[in-house]
XYZ file of N, CA, C and O in Angstrom:
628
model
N 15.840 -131.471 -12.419
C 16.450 -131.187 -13.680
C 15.632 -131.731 -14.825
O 15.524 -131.093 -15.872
N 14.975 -133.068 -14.614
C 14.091 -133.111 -15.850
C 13.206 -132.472 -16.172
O 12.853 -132.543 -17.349
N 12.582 -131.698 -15.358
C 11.295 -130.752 -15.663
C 11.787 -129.900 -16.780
O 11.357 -129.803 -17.929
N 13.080 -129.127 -16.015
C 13.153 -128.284 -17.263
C 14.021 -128.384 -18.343
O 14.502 -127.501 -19.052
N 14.238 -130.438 -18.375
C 14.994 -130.077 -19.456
C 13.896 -130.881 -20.415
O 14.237 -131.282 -21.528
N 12.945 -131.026 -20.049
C 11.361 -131.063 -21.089
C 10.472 -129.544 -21.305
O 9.513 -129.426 -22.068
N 10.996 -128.538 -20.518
C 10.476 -127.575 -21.014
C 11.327 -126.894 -21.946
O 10.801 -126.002 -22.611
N 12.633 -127.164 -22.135
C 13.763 -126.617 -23.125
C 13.059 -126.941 -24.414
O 12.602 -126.150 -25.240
N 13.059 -128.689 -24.433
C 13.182 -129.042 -25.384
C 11.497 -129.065 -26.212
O 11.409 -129.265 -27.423
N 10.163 -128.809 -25.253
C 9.229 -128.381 -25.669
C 9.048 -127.220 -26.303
O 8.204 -127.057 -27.184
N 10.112 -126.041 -25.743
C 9.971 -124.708 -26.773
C 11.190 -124.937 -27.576
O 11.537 -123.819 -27.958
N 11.922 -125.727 -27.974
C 12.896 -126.228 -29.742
C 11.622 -126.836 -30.122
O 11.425 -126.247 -31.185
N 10.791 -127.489 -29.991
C 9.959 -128.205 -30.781
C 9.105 -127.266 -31.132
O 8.952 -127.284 -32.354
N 8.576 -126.576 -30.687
C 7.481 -125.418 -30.987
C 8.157 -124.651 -32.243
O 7.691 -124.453 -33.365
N 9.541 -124.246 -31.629
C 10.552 -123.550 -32.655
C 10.663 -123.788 -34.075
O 10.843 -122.941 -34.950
N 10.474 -125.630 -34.266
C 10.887 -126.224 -35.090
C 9.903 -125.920 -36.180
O 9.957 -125.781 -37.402
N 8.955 -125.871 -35.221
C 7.257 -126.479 -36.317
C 7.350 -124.743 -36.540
O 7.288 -124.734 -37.770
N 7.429 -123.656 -36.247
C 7.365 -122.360 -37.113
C 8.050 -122.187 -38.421
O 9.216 -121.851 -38.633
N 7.082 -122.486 -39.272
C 7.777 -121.998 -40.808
C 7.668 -120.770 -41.093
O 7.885 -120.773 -42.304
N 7.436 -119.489 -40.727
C 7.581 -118.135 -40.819
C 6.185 -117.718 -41.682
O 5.404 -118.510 -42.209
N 6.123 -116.606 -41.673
C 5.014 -115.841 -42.390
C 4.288 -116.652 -43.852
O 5.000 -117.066 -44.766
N 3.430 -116.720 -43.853
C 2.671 -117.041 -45.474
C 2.174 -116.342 -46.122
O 1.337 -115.602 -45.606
N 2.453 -116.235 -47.603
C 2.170 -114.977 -48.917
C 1.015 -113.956 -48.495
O 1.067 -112.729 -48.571
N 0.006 -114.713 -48.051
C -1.421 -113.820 -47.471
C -1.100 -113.017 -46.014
O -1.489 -111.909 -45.646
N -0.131 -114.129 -45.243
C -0.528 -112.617 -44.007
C 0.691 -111.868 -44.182
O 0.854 -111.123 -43.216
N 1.842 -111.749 -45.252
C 2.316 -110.532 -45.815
C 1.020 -110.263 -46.855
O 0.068 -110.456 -46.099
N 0.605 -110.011 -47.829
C -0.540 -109.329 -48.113
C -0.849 -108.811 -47.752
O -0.881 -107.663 -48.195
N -1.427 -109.186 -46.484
C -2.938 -108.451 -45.570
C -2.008 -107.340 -44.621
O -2.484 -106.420 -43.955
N -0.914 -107.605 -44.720
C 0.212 -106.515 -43.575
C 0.346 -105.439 -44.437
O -0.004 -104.274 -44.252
N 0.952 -106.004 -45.516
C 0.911 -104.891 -46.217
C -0.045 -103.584 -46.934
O 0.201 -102.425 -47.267
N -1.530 -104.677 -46.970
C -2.709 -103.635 -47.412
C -3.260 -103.215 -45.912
O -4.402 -102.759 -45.968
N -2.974 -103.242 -45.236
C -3.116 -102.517 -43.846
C -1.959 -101.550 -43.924
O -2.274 -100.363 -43.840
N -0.994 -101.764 -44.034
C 0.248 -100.811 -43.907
C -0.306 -99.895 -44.739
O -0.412 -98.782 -44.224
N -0.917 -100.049 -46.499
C -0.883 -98.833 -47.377
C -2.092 -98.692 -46.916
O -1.796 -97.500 -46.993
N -3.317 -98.711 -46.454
C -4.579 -97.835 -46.204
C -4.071 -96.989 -44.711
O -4.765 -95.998 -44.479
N -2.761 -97.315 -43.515
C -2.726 -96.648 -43.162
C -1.904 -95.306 -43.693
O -2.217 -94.129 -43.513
N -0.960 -95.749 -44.275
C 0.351 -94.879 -45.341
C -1.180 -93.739 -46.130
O -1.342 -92.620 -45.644
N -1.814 -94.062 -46.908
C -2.967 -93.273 -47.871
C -3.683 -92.151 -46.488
O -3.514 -90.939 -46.355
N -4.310 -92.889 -45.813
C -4.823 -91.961 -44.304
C -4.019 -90.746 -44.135
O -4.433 -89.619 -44.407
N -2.706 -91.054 -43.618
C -1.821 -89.817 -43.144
C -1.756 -89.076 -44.463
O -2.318 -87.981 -44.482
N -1.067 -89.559 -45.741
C -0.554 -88.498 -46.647
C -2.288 -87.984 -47.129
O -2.287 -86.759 -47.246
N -2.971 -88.273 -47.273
C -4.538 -87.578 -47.545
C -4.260 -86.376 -46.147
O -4.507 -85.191 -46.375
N -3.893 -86.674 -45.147
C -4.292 -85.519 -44.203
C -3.064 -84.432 -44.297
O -3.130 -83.346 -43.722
N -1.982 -84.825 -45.053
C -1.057 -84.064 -45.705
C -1.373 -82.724 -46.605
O -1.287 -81.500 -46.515
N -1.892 -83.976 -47.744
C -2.419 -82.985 -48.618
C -3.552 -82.192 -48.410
O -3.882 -81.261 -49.145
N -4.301 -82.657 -47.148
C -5.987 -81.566 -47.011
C -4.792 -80.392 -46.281
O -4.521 -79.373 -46.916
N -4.230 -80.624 -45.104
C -3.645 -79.214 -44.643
C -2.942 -78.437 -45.552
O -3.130 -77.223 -45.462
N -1.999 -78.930 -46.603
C -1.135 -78.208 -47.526
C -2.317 -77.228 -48.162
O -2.046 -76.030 -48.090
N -3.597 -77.570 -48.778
C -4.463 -76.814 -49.485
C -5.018 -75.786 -48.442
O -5.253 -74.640 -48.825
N -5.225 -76.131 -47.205
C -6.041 -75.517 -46.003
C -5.250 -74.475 -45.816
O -5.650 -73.316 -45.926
N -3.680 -74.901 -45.422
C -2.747 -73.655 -45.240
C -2.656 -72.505 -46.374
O -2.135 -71.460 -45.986
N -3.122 -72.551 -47.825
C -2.581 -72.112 -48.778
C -4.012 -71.256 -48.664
O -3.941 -70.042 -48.855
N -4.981 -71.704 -48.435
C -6.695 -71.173 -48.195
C -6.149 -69.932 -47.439
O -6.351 -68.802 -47.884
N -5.586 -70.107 -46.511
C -5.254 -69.234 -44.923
C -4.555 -68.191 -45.520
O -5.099 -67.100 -45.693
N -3.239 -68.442 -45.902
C -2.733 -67.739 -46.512
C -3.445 -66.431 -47.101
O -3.339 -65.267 -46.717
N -4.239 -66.995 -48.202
C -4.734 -66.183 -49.137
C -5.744 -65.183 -48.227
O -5.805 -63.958 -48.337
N -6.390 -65.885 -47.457
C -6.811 -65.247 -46.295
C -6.524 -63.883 -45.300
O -7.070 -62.852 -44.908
N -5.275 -64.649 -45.192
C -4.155 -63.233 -44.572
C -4.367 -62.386 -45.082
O -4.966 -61.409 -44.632
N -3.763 -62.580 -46.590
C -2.986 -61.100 -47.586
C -4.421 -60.664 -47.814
O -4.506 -59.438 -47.749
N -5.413 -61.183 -48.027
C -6.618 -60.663 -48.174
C -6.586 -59.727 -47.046
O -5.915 -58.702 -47.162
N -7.184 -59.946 -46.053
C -7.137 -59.055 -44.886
C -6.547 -57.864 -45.124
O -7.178 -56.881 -45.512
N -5.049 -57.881 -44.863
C -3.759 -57.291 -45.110
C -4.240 -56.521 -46.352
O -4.435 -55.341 -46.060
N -4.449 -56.752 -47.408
C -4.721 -55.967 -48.570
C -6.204 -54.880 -48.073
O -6.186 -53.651 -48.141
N -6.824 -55.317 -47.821
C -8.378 -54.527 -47.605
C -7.779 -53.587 -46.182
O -7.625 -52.366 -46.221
N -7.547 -54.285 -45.195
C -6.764 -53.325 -43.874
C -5.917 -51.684 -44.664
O -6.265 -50.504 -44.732
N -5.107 -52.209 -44.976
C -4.206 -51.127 -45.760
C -5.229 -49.905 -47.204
O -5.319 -48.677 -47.222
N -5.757 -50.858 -48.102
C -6.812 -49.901 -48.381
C -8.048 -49.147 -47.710
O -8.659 -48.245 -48.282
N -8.342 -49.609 -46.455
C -9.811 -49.238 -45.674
C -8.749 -47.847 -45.087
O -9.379 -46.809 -44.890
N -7.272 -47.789 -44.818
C -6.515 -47.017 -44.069
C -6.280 -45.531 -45.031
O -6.355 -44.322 -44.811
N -5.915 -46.532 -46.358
C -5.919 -45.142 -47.072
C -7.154 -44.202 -47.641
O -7.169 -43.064 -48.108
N -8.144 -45.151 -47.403
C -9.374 -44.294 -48.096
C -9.391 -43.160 -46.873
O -9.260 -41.940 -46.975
N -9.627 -44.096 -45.508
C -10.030 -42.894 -44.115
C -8.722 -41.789 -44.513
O -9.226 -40.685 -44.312
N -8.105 -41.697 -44.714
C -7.057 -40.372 -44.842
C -7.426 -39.504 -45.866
O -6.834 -38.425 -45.908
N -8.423 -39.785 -46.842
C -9.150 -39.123 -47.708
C -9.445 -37.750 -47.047
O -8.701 -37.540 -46.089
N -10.357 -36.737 -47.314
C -10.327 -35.723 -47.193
C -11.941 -36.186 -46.886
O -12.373 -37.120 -47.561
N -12.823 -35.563 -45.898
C -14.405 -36.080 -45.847
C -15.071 -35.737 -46.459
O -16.178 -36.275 -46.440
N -14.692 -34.082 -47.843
C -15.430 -34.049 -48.112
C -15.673 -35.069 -49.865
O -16.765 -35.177 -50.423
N -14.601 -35.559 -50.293
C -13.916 -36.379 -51.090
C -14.702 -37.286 -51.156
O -15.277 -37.624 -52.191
N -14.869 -37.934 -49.787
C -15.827 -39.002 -49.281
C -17.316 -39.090 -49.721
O -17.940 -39.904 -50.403
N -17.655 -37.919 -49.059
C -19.093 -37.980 -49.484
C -19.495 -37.763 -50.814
O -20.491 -38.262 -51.337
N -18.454 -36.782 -51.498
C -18.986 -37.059 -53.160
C -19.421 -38.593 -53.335
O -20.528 -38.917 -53.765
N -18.567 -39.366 -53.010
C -18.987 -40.677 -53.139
C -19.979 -41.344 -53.220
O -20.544 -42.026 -54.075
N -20.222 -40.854 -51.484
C -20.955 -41.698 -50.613
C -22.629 -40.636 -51.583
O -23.704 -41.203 -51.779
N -22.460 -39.703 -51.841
C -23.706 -39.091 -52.556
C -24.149 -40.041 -53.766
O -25.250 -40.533 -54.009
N -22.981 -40.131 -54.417
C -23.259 -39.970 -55.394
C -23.737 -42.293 -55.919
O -24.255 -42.848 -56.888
N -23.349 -42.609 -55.044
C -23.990 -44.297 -54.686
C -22.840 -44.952 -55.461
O -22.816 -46.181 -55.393
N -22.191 -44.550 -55.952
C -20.927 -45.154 -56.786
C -19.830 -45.529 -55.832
O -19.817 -44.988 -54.726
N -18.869 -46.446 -56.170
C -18.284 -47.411 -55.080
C -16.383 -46.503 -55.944
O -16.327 -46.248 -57.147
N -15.570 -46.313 -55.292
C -14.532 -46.288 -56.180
C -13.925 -47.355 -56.446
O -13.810 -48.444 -55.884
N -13.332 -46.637 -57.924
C -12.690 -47.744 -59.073
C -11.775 -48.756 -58.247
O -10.841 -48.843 -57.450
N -12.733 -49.479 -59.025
C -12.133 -51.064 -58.573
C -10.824 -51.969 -58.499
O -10.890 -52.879 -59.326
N -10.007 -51.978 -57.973
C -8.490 -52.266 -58.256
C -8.085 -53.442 -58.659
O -8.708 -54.247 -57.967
N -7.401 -54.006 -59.380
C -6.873 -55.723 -59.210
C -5.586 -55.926 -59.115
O -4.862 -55.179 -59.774
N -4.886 -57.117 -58.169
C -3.632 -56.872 -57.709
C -3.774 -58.178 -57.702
O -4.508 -58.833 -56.963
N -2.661 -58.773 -59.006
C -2.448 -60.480 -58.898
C -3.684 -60.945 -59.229
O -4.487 -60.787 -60.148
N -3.554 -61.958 -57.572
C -4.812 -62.594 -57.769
C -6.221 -62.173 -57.026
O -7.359 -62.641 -56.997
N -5.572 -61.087 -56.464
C -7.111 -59.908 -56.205
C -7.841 -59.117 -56.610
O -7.426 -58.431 -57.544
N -9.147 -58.884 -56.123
C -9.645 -57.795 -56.672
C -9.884 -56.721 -55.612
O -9.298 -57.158 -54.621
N -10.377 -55.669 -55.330
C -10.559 -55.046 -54.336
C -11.588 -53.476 -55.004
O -11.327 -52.599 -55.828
N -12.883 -53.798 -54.057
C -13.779 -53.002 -53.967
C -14.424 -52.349 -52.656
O -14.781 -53.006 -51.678
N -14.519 -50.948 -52.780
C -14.273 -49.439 -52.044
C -15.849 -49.215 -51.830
O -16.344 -49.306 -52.954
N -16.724 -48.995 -51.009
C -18.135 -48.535 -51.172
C -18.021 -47.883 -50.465
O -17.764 -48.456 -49.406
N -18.083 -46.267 -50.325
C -18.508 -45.211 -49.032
C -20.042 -44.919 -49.331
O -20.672 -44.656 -50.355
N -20.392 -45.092 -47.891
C -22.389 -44.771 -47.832
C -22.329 -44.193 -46.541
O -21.638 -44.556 -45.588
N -23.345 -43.001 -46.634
C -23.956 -42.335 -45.257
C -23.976 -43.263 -44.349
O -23.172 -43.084 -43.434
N -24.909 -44.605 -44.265
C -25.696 -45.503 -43.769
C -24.599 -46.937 -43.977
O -23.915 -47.383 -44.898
N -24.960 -47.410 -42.234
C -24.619 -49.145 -42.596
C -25.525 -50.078 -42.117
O -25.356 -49.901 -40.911
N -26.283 -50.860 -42.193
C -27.292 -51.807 -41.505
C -27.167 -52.128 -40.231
O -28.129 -52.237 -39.471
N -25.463 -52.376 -39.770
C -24.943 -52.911 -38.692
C -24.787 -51.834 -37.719
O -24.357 -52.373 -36.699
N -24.942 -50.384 -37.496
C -24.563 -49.359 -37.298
C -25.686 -48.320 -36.886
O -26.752 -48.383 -37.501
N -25.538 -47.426 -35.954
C -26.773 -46.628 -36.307
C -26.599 -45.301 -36.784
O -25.626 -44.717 -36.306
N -27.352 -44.619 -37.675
C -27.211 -43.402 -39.049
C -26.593 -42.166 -37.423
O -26.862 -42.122 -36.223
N -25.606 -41.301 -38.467
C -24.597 -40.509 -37.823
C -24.778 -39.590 -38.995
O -25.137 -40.024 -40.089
N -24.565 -38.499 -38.804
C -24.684 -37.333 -40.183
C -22.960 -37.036 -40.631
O -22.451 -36.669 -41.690
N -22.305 -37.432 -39.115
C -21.004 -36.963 -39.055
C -20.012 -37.990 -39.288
O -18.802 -37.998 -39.057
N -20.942 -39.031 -39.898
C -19.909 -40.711 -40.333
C -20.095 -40.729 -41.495
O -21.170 -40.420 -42.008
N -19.049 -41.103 -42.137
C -19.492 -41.806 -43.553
C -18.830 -43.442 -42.865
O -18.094 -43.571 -41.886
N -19.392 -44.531 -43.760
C -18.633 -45.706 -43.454
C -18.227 -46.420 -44.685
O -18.943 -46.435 -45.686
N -16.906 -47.101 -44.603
C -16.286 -47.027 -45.841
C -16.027 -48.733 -45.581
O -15.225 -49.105 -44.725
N -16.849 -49.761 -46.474
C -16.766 -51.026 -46.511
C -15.646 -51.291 -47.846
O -15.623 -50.606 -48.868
N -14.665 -52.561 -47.520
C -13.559 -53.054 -48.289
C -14.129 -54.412 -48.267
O -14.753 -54.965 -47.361
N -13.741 -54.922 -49.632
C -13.940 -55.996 -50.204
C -13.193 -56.712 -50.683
O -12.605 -55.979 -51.478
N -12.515 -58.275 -50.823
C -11.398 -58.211 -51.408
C -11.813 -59.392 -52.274
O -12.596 -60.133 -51.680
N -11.567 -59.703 -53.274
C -12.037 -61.082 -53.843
C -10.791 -61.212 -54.099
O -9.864 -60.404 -54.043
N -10.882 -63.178 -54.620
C -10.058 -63.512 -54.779
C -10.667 -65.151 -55.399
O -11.797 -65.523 -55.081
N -9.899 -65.883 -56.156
C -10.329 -67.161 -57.033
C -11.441 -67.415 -57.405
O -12.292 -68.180 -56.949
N -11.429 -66.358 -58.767
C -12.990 -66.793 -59.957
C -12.940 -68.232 -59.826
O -12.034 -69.055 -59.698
N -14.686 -68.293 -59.928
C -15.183 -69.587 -59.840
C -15.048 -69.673 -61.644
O -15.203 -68.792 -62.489
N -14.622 -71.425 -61.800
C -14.624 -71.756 -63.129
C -15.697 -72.014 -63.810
O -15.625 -72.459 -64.955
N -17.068 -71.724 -63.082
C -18.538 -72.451 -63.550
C -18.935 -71.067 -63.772
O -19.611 -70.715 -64.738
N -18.532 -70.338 -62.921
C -19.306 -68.581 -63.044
C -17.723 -67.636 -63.274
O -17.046 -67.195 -62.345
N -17.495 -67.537 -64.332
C -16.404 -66.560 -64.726
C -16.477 -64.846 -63.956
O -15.560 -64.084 -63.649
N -18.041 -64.695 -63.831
C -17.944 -63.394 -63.508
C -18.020 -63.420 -61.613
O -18.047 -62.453 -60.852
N -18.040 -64.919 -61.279
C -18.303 -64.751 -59.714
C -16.775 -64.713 -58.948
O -15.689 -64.554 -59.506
N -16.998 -64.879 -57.713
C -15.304 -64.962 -57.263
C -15.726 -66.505 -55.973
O -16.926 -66.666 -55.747
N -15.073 -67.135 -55.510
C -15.311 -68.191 -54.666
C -14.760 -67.580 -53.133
O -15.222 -68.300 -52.248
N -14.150 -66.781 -52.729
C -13.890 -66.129 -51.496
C -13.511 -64.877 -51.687
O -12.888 -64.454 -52.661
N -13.990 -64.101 -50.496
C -13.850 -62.684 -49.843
C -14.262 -62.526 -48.373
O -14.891 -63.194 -47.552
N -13.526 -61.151 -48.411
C -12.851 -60.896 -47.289
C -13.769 -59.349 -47.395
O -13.938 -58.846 -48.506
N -14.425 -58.554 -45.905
C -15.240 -57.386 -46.179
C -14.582 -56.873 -44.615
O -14.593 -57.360 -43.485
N -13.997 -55.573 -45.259
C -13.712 -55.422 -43.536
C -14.789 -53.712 -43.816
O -15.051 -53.017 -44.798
N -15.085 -53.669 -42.492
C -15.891 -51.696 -42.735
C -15.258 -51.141 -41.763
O -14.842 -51.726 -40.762
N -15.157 -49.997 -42.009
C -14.441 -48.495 -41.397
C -15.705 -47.531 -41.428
O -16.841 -47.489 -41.900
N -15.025 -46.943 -40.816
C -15.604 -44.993 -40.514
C -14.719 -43.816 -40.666
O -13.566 -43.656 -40.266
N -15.494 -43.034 -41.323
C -14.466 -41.757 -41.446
C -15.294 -40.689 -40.846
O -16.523 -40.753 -40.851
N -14.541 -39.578 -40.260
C -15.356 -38.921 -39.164
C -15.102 -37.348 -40.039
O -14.074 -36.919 -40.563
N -16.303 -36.814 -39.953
C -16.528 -35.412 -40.196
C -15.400 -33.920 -40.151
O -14.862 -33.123 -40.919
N -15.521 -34.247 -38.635
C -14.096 -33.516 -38.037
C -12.341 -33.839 -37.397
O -11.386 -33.252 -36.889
N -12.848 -35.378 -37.923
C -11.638 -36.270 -37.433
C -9.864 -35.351 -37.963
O -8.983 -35.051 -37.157
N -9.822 -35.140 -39.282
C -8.892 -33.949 -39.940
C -8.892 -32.833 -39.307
O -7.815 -32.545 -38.785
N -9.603 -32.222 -39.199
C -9.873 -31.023 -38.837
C -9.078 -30.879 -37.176
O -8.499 -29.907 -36.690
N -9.298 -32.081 -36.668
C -8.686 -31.783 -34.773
C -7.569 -32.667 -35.251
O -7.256 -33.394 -34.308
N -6.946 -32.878 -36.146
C -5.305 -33.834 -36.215
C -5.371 -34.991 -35.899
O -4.292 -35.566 -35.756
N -6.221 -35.516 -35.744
C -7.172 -36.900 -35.440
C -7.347 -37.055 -33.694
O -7.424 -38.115 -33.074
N -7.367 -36.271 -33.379
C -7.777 -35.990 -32.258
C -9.953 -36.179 -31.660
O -10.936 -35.500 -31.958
N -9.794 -37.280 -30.876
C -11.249 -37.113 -30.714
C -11.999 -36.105 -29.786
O -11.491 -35.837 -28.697
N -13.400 -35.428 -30.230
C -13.504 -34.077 -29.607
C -14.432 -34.437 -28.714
O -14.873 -33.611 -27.915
C-alpha cells in the first residue's frame, strides 16, 4: 500500500506545480491556428474563381455547339458564298460573349475535299483590361458541311 500511496500523491504534486498555459504558447496556438484558418479559405476562394472560369467555359462551348449547328443547316450553296468570298459572318455578341463564324474550302487540320466546306466557331469572352480590343479566353470548335448532305435528307451516300 505505500508504493502507491507515493505514487498518488507524486501525480497531486505534479498537479499542483501546473499553472496552465502562458500568454506566448496561446499566441503561438493561435498564429498557427490562423495560418492554418488563411490556407483552407485561400483554397476556397481559388476554387470559387476556378468554378466560375468552368462555368464560363461550358456556356462557351454550349454557345459555339448550337451556332456551329445552325450554320451546318445553312443551305451549301449559302456557304460557299462565304467561304469564296474570305469573309467570316457577322459577328454576334451575347452578354458577355462574342461569337465568330469563318466558312473556308480548306482547314490545316484536315485534308482539302471540294465537297466540304468547314465551318470554325469562336467564342470570346472577358476583354483584357490592358488590351481593350483583345479578349483573355476562347473557345474554337470546327464543323463540316457536306455538298450533298441536304440534298439525301442528311442521309450519308
Amino acid at each position: 500500500m505505500g508504493i502507491a500511496r507515493k505514487c498518488c500523491m507524486s501525480c497531486r504534486s505534479a498537479l499542483a506545480r501546473e499553472d496552465g498555459l502562458t500568454l506566448i504558447e496561446v499566441a503561438a496556438a493561435l498564429v498557427i491556428l490562423s495560418l492554418i484558418s488563411l490556407y483552407f479559405l485561400s483554397y476556397f476562394t481559388n476554387s470559387a474563381a476556378q468554378s466560375k472560369l468552368i462555368n464560363q467555359q461550358l456556356s462557351a462551348t454550349h454557345l459555339a455547339n448550337a451556332k456551329l449547328h445552325e450554320i451546318q443547316s445553312m443551305a451549301f450553296d449559302q456557304l460557299q458564298q462565304y467561304a469564296s468570298s474570305g469573309s467570316s459572318l457577322p459577328e454576334q455578341a451575347e452578354d458577355i460573349y462574342s461569337i465568330q463564324t469563318i466558312v473556308s474550302s480548306s482547314h490545316p487540320e484536315y485534308p482539302f475535299n471540294s465537297d466540304f466546306l468547314y465551318i470554325t466557331v469562336t467564342v470570346y469572352w472577358s476583354k483584357d483590361p490592358d488590351h481593350p480590343e483583345q479578349y483573355r479566353h476562347q473557345i474554337s470548335l470546327v464543323g463540316a458541311a457536306r455538298r450533298d448532305y441536304q440534298k439525301n435528307g442528311g442521309a450519308q451516300t
